[in-house]
N, CA, C and O atoms as a DFTB+ gen file, in Angstrom:
684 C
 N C O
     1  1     -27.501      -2.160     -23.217
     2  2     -28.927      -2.172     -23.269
     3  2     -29.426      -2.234     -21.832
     4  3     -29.024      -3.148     -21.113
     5  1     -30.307      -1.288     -21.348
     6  2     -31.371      -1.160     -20.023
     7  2     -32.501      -2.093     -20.526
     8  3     -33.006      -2.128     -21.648
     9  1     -32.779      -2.842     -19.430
    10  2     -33.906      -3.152     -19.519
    11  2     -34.694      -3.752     -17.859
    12  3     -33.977      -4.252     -16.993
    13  1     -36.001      -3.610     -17.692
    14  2     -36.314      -3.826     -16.347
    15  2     -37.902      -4.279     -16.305
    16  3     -38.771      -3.909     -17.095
    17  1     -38.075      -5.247     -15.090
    18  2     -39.347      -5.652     -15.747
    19  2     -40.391      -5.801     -14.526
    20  3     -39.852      -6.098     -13.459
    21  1     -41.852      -5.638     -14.498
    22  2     -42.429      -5.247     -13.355
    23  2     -43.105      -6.957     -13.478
    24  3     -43.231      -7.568     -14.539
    25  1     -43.462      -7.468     -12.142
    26  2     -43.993      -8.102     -11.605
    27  2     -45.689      -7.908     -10.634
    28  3     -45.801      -7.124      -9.692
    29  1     -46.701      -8.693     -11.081
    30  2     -47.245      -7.884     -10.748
    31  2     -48.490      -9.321     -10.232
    32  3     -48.928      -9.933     -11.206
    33  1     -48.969      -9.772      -8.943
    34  2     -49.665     -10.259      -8.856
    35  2     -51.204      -9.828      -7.688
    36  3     -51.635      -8.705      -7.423
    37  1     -51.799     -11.407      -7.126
    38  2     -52.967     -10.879      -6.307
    39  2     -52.592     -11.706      -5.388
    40  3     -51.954     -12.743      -5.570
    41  1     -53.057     -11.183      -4.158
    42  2     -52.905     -12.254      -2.415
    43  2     -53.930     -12.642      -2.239
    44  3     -54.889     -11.873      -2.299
    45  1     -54.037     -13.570      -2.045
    46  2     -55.602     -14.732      -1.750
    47  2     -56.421     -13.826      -1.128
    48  3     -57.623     -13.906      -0.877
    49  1     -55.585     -12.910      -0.900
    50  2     -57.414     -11.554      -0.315
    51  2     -57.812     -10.760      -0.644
    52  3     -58.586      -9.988      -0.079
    53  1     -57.105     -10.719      -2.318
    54  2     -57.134      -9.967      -3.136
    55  2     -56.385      -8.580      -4.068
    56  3     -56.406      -8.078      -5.192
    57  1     -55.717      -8.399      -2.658
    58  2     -55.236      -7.114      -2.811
    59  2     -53.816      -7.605      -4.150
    60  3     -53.043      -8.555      -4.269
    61  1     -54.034      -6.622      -4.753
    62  2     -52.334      -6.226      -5.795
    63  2     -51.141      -6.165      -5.103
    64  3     -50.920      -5.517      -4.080
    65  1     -50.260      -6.991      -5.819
    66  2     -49.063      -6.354      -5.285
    67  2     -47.727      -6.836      -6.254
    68  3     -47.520      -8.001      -6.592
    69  1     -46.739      -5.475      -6.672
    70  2     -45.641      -6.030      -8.101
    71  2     -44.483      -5.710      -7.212
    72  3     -44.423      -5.378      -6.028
    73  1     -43.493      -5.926      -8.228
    74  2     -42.047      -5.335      -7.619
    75  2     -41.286      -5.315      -9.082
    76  3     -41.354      -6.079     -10.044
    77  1     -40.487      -4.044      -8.819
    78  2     -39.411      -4.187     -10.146
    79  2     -38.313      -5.138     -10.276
    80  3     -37.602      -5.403      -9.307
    81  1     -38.152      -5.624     -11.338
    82  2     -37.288      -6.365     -11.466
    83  2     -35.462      -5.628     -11.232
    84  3     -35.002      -4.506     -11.446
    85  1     -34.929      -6.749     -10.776
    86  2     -33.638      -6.177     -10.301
    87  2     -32.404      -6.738      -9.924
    88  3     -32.542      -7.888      -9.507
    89  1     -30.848      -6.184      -9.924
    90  2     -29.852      -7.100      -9.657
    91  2     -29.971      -8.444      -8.331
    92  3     -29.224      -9.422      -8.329
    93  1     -30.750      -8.269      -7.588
    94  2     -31.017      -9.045      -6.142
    95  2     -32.228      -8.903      -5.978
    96  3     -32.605      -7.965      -6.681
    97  1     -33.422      -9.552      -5.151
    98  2     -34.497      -9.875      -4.709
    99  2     -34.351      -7.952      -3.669
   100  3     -35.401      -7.381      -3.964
   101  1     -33.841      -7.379      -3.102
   102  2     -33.848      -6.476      -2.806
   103  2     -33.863      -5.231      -3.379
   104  3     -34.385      -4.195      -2.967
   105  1     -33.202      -5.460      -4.424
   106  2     -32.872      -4.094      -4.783
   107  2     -33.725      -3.949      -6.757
   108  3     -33.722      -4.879      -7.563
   109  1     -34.226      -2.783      -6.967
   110  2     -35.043      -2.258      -8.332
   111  2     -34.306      -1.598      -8.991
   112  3     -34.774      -0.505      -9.309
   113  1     -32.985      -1.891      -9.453
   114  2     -31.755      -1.809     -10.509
   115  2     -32.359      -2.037     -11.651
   116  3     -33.208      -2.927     -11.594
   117  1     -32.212      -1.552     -12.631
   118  2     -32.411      -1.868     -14.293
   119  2     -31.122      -2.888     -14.491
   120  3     -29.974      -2.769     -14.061
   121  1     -31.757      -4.004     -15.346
   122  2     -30.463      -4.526     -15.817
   123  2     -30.108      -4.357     -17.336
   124  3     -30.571      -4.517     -18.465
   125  1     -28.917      -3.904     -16.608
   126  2     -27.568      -3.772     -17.945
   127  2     -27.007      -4.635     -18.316
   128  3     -26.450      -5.401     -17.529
   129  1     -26.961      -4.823     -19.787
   130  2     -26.667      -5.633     -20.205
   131  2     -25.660      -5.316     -21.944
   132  3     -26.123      -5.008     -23.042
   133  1     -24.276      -5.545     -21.546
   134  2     -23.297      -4.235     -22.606
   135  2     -23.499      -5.379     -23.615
   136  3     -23.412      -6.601     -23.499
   137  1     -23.819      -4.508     -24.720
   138  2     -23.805      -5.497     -26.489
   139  2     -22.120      -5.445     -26.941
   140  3     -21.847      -4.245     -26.906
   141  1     -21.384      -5.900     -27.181
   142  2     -20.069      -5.336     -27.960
   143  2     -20.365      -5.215     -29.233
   144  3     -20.864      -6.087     -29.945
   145  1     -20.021      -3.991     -29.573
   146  2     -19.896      -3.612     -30.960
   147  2     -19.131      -4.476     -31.747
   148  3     -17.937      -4.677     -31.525
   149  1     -20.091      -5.273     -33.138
   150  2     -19.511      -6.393     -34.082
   151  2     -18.897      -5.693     -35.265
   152  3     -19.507      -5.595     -36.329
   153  1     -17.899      -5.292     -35.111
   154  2     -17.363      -4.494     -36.508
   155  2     -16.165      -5.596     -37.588
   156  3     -15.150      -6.225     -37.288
   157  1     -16.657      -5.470     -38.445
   158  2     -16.045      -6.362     -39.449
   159  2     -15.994      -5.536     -40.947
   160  3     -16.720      -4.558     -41.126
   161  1     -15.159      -5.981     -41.891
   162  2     -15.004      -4.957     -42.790
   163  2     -14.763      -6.058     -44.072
   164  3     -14.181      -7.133     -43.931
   165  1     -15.448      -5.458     -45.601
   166  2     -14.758      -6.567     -46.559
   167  2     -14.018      -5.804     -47.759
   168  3     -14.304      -4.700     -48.225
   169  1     -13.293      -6.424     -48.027
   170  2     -12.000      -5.936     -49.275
   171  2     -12.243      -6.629     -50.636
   172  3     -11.844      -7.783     -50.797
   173  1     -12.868      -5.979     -51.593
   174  2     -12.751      -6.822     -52.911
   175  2     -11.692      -6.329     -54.107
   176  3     -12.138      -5.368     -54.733
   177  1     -10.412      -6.782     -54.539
   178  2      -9.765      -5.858     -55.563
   179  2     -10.072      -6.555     -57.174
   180  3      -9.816      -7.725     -57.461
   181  1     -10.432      -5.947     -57.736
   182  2     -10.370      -6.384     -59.429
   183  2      -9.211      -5.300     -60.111
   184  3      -8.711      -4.212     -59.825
   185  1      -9.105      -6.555     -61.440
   186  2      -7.923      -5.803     -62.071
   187  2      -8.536      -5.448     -63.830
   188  3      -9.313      -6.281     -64.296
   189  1      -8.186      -4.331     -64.635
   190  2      -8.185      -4.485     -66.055
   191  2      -6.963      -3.881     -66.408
   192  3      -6.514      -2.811     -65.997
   193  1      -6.399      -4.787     -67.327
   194  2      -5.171      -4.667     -67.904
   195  2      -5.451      -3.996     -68.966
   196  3      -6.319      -4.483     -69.691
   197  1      -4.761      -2.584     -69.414
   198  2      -5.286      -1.477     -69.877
   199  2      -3.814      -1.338     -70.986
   200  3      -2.705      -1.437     -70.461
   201  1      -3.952      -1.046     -72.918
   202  2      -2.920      -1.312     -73.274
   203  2      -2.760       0.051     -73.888
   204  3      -3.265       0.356     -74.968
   205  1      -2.050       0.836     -73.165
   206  2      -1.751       2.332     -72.936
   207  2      -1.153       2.540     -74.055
   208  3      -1.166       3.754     -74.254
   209  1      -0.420       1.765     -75.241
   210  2       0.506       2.336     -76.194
   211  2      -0.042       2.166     -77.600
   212  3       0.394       2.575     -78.676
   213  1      -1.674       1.081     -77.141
   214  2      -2.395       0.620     -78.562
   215  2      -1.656       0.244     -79.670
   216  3      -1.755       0.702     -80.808
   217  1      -0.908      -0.620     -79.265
   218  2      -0.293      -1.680     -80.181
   219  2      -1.129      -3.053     -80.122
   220  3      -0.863      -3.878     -80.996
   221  1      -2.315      -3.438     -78.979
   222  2      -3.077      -4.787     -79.100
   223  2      -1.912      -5.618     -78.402
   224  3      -2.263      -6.752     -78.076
   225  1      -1.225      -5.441     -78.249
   226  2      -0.443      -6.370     -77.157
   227  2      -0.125      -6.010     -75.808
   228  3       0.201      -4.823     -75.806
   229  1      -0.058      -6.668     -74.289
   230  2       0.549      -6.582     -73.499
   231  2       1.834      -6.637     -73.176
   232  3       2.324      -7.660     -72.698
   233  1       2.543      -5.515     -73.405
   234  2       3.990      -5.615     -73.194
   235  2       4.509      -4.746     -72.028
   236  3       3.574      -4.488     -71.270
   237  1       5.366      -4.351     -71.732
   238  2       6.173      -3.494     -70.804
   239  2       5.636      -1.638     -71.005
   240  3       5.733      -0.997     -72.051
   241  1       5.171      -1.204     -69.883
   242  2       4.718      -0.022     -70.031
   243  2       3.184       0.073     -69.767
   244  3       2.596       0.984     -69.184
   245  1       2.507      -1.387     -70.477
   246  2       1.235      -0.496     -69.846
   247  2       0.810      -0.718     -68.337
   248  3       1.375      -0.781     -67.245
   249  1      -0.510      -0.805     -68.851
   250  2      -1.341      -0.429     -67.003
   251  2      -2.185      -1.728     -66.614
   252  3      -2.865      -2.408     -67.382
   253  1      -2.021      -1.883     -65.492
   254  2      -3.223      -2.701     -64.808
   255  2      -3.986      -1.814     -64.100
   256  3      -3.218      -1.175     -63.381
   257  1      -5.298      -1.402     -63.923
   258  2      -5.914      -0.913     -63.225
   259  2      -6.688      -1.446     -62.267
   260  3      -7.502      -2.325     -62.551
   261  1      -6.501      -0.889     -60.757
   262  2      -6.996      -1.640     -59.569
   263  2      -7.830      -1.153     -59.311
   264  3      -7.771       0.075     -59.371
   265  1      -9.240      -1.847     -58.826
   266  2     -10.160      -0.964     -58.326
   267  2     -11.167      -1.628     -56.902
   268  3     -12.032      -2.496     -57.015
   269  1     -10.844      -1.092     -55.899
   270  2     -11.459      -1.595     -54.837
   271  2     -12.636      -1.379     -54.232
   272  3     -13.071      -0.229     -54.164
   273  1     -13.348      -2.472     -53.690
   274  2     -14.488      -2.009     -53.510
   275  2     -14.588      -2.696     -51.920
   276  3     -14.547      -3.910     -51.724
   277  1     -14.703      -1.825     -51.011
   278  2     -14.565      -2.098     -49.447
   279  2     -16.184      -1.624     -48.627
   280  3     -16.742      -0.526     -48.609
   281  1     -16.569      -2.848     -48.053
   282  2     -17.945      -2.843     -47.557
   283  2     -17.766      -3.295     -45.693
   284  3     -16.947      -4.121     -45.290
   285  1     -18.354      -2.829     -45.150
   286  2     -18.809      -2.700     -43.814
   287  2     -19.513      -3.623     -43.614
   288  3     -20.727      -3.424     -43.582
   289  1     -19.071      -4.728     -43.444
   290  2     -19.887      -5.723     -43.233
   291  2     -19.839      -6.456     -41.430
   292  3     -19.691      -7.577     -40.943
   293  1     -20.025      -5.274     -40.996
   294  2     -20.527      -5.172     -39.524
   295  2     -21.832      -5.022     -39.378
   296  3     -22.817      -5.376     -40.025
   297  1     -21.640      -4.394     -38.349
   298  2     -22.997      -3.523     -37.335
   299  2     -22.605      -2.542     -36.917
   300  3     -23.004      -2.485     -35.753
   301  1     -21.992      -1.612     -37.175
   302  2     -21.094      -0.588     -36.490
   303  2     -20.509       0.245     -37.739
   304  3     -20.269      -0.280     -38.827
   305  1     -20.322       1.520     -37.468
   306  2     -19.851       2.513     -38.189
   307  2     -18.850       2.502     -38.289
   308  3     -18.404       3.038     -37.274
   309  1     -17.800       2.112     -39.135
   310  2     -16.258       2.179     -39.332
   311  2     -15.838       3.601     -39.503
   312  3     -16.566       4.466     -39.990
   313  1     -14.571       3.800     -39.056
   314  2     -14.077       5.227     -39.525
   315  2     -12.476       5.144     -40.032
   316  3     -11.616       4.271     -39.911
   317  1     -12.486       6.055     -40.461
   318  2     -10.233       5.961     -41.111
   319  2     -10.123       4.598     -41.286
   320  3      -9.652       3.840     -40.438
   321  1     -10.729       4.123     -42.833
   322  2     -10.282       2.573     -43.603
   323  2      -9.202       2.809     -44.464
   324  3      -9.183       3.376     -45.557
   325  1      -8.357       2.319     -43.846
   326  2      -7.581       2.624     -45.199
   327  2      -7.199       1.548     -45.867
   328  3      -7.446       0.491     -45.287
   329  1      -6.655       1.465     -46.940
   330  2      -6.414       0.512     -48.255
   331  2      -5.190       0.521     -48.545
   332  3      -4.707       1.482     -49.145
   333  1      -4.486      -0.494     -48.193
   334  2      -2.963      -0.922     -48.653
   335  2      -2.728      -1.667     -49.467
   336  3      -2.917      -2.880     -49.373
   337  1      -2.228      -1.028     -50.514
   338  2      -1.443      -2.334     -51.151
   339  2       0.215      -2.207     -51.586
   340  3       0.717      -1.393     -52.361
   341  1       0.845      -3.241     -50.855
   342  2       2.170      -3.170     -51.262
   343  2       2.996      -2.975     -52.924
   344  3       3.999      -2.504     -53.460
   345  1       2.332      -3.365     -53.070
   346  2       2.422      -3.581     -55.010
   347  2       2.289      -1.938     -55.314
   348  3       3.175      -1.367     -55.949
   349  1       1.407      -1.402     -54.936
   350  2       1.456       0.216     -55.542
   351  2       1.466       1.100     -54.667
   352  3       0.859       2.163     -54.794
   353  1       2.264       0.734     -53.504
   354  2       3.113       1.798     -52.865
   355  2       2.516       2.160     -51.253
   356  3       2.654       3.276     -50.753
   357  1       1.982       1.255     -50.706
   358  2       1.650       1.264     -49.402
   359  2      -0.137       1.896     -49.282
   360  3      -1.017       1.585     -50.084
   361  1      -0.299       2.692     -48.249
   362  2      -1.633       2.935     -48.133
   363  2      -2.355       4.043     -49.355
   364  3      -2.123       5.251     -49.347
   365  1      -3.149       3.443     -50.251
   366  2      -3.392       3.993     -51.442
   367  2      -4.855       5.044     -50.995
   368  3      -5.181       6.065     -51.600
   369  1      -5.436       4.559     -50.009
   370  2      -6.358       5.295     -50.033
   371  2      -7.404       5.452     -48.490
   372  3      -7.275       4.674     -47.544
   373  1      -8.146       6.302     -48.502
   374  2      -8.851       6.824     -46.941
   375  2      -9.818       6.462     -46.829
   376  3      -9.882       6.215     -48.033
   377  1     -11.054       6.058     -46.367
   378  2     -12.102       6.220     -46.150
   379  2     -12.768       6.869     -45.020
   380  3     -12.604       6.321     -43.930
   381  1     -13.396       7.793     -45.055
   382  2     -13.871       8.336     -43.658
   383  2     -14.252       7.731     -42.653
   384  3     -13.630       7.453     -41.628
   385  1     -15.634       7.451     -43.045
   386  2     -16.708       6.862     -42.221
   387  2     -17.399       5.311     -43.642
   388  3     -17.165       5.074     -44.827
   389  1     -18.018       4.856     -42.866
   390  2     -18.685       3.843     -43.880
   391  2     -19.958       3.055     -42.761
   392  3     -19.849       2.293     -41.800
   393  1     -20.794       3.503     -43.254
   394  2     -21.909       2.465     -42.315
   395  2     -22.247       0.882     -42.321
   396  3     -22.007       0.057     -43.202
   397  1     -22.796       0.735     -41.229
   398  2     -23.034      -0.605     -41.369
   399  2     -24.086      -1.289     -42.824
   400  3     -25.226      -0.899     -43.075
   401  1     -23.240      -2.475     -43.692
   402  2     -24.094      -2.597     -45.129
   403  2     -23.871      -1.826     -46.130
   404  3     -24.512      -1.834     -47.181
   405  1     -22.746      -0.961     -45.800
   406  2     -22.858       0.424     -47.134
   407  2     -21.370      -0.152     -47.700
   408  3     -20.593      -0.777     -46.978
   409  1     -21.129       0.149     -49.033
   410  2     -20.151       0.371     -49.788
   411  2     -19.142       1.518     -50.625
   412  3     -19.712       2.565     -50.928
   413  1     -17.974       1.412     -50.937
   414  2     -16.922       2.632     -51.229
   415  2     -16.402       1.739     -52.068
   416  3     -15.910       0.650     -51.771
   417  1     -16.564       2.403     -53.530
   418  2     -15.633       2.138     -54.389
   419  2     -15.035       3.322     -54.996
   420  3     -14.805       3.636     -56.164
   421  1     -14.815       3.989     -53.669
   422  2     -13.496       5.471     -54.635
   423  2     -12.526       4.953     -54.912
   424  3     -12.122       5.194     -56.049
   425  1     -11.728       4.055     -54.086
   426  2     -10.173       3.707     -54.245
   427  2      -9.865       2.942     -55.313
   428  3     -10.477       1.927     -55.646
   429  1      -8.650       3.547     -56.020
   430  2      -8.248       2.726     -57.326
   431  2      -7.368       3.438     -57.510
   432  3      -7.228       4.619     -57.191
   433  1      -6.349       2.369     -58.337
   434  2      -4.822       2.477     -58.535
   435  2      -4.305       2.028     -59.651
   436  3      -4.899       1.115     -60.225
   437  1      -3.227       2.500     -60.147
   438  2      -2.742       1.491     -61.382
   439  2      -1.467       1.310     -60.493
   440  3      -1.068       1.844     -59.459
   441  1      -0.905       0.151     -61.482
   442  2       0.555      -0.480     -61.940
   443  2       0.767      -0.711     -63.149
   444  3       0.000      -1.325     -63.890
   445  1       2.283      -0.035     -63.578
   446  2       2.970       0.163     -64.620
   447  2       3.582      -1.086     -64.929
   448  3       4.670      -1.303     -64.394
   449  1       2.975      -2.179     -65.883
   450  2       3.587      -3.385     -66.285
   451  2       4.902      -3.403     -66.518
   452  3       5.233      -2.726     -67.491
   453  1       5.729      -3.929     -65.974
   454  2       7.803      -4.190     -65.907
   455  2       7.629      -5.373     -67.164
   456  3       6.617      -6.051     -67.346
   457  1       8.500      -5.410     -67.719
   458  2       9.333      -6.491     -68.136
   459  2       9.145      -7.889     -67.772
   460  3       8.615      -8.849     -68.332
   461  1       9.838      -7.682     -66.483
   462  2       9.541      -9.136     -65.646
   463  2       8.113      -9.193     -65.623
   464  3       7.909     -10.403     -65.523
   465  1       6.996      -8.624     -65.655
   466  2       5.494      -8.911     -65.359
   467  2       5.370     -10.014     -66.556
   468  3       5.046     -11.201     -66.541
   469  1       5.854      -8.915     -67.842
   470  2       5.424     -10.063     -68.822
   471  2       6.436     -11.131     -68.982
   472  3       6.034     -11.949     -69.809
   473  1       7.344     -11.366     -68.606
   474  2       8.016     -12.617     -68.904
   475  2       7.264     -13.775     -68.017
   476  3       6.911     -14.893     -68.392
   477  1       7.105     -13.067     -66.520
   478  2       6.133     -14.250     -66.188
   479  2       5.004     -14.312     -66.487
   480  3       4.508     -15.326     -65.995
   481  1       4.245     -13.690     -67.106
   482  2       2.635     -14.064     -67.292
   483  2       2.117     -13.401     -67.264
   484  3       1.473     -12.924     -68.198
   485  1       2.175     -12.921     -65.722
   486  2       0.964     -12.369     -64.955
   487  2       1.551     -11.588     -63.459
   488  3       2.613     -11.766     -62.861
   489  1       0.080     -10.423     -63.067
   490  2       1.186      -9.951     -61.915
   491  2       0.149     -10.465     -60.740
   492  3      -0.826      -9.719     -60.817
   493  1      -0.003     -11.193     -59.940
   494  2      -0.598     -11.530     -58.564
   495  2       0.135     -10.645     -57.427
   496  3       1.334     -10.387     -57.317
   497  1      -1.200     -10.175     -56.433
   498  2      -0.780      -9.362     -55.658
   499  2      -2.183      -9.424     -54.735
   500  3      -3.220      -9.628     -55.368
   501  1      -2.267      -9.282     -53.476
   502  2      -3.281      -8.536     -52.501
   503  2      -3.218      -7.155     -51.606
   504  3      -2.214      -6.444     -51.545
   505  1      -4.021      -6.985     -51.162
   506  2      -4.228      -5.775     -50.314
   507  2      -4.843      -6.258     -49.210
   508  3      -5.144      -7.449     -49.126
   509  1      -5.149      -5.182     -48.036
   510  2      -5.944      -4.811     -47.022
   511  2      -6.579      -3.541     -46.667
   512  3      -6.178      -2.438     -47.040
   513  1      -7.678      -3.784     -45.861
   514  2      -8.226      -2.758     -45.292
   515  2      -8.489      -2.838     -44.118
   516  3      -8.931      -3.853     -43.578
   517  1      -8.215      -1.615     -43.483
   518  2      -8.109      -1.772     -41.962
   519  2      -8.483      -0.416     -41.630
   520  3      -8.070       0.678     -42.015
   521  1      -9.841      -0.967     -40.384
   522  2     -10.412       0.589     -40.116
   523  2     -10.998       0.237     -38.165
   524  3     -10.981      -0.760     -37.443
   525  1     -11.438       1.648     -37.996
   526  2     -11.487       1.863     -36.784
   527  2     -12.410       1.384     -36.038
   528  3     -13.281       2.142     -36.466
   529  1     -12.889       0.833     -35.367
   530  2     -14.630       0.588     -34.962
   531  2     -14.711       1.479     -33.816
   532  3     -13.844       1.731     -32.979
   533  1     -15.826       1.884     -33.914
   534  2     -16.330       2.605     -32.725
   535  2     -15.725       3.017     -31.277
   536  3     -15.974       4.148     -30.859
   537  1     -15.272       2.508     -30.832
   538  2     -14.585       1.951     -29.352
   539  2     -13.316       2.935     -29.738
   540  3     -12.831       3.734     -28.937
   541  1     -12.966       2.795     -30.770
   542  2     -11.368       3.048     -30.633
   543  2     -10.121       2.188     -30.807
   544  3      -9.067       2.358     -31.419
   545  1     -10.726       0.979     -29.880
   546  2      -9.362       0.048     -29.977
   547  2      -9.689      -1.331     -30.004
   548  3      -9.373      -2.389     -29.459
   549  1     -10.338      -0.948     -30.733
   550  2     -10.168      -2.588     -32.114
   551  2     -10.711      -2.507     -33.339
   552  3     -11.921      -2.547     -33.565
   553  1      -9.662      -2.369     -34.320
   554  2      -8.900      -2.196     -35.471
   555  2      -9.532      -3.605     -36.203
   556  3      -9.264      -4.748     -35.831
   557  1     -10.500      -3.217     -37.415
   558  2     -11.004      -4.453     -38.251
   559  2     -10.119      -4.387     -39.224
   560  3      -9.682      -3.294     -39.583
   561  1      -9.631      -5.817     -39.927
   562  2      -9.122      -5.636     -41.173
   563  2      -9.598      -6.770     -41.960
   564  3     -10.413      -7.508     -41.407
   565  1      -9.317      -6.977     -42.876
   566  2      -9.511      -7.886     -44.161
   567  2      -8.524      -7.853     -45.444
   568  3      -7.942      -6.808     -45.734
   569  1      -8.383      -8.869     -46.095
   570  2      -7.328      -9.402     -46.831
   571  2      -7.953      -9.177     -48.520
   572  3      -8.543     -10.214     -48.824
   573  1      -7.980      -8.501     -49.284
   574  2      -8.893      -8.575     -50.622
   575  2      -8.547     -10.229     -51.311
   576  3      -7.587     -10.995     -51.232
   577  1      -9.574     -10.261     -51.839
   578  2      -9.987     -11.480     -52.429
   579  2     -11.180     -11.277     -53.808
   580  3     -11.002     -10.260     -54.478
   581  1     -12.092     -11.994     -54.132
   582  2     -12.529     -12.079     -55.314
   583  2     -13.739     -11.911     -54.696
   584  3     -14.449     -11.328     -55.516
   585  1     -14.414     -12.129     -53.590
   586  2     -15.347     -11.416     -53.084
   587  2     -15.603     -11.662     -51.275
   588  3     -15.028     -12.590     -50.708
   589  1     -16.346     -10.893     -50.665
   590  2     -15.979     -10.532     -49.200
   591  2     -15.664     -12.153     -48.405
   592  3     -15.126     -12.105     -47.299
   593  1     -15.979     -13.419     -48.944
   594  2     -16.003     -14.619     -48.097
   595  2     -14.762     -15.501     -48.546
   596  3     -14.824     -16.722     -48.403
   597  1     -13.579     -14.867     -49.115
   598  2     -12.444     -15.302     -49.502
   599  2     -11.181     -14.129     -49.630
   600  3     -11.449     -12.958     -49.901
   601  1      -9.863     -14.575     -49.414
   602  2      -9.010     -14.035     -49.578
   603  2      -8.041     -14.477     -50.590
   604  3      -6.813     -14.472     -50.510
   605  1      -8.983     -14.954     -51.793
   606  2      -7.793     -15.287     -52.798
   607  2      -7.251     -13.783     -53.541
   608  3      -7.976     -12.788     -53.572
   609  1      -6.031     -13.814     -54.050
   610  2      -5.012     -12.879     -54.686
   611  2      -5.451     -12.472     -55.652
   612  3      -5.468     -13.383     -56.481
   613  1      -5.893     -11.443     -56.098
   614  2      -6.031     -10.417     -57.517
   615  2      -5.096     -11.488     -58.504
   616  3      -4.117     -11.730     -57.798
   617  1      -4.971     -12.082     -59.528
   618  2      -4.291     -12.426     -60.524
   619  2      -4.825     -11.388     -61.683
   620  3      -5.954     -10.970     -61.943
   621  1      -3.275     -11.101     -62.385
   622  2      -3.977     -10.318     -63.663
   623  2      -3.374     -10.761     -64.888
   624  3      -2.484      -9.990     -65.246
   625  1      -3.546     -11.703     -65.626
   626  2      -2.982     -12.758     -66.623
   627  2      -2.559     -11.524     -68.053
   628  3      -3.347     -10.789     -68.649
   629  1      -1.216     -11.659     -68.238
   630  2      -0.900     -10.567     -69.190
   631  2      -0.893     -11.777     -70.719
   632  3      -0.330     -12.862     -70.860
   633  1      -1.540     -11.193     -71.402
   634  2      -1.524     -11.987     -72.977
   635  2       0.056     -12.236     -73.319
   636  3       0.729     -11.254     -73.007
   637  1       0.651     -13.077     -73.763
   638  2       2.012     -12.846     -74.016
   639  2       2.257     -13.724     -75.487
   640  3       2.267     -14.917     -75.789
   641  1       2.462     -12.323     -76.269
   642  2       2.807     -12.557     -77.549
   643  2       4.001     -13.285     -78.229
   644  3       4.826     -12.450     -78.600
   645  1       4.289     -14.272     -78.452
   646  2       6.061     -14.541     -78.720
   647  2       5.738     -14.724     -80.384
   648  3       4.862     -15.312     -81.018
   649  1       7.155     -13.736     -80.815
   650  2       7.210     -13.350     -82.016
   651  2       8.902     -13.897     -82.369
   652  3       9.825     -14.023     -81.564
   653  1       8.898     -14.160     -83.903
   654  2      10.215     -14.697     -83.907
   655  2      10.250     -14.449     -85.292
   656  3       9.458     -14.940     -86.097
   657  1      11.214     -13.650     -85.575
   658  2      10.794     -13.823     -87.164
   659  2      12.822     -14.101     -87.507
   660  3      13.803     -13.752     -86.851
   661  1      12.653     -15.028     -89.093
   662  2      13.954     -15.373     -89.284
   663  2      13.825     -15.082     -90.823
   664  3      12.990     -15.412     -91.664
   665  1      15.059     -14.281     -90.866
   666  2      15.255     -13.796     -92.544
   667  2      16.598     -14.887     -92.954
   668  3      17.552     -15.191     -92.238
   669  1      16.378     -15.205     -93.949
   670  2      17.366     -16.147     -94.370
   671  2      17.518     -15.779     -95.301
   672  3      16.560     -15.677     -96.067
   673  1      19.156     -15.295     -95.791
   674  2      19.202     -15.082     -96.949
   675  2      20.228     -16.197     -97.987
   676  3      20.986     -17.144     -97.781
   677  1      19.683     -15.376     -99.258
   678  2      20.087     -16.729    -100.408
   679  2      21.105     -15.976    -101.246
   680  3      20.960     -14.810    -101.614
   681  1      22.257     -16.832    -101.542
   682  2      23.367     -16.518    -102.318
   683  2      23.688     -17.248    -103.359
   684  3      24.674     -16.956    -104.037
């Protein structure tokens, strides 16, 4: 930011007289004064556990569906955000550009419920997003969480049915 400022008074005999403001009493320099660009970025992931085989139960095979929603919560134009998540296979998705205050919810992903998902419960997992700021070289990121002022873990609680059936027979 330029900025410069005139001075401007009277001599007990009347006459006017200013001067520009400046780095030294000599010299009428504008002063500069560099803002750093505040770039910051937020990661939100939600999950719906989706039961792909319509049997009404969560078992092995179906889907969790991820869906992210990544906001610019700078002052500065982010560019190349991308969206990682280890759980479904590294960087899932791009973002171009994103302005300062604006939001992107293109990115979304599934995972194919294992076995082990449902024996334990549930599948917990996070992501990141990490994008460019202006400058070049410094890289914002953020940790997804449940909304932009936390980094708690996506949990996605799988229903778990236990069935047991015993035929007994009579002789």
């Amino acid at each position: 930011m330029t900025n410069q400022a005139t001075a401007t008074a009277k001599t007990p005999g009347g006459a006017e007289i200013s001067d520009l403001s400046g780095s030294t009493i000599d010299s009428d320099d504008p002063t500069e004064t560099p803002l750093p660009p505040y770039a910051s970025v937020g990661l939100v992931k939600t999950s719906t556990v989706t039961d792909v085989n319509g049997n009404n139960i969560t078992d092995a095979g179906d889907e969790i569906v991820y869906t992210f929603t990544v906001e610019n919560t700078g002052a500065v134009t982010l560019s190349d955000i991308e969206v990682d998540d280890p759980l479904l296979g590294g960087v899932i998705g791009t973002i171009a550009t994103l302005a300062p205050g604006a939001t992107d919810t293109s990115v979304s992903s599934s995972h194919t419920i294992l076995q082990s998902d449902v024996d334990t419960g549930s599948v917990t997992n996070t992501a990141t997003a990490t994008g460019d700021s202006p400058t070049g070289t410094d890289d914002v990121t953020d940790t997804s969480g449940s909304a932009n002022d936390n980094d708690d873990p996506t949990v996605s609680l799988l229903a778990q049915v236990n069935r047991l059936s015993v035929d007994i027979g009579v002789d």
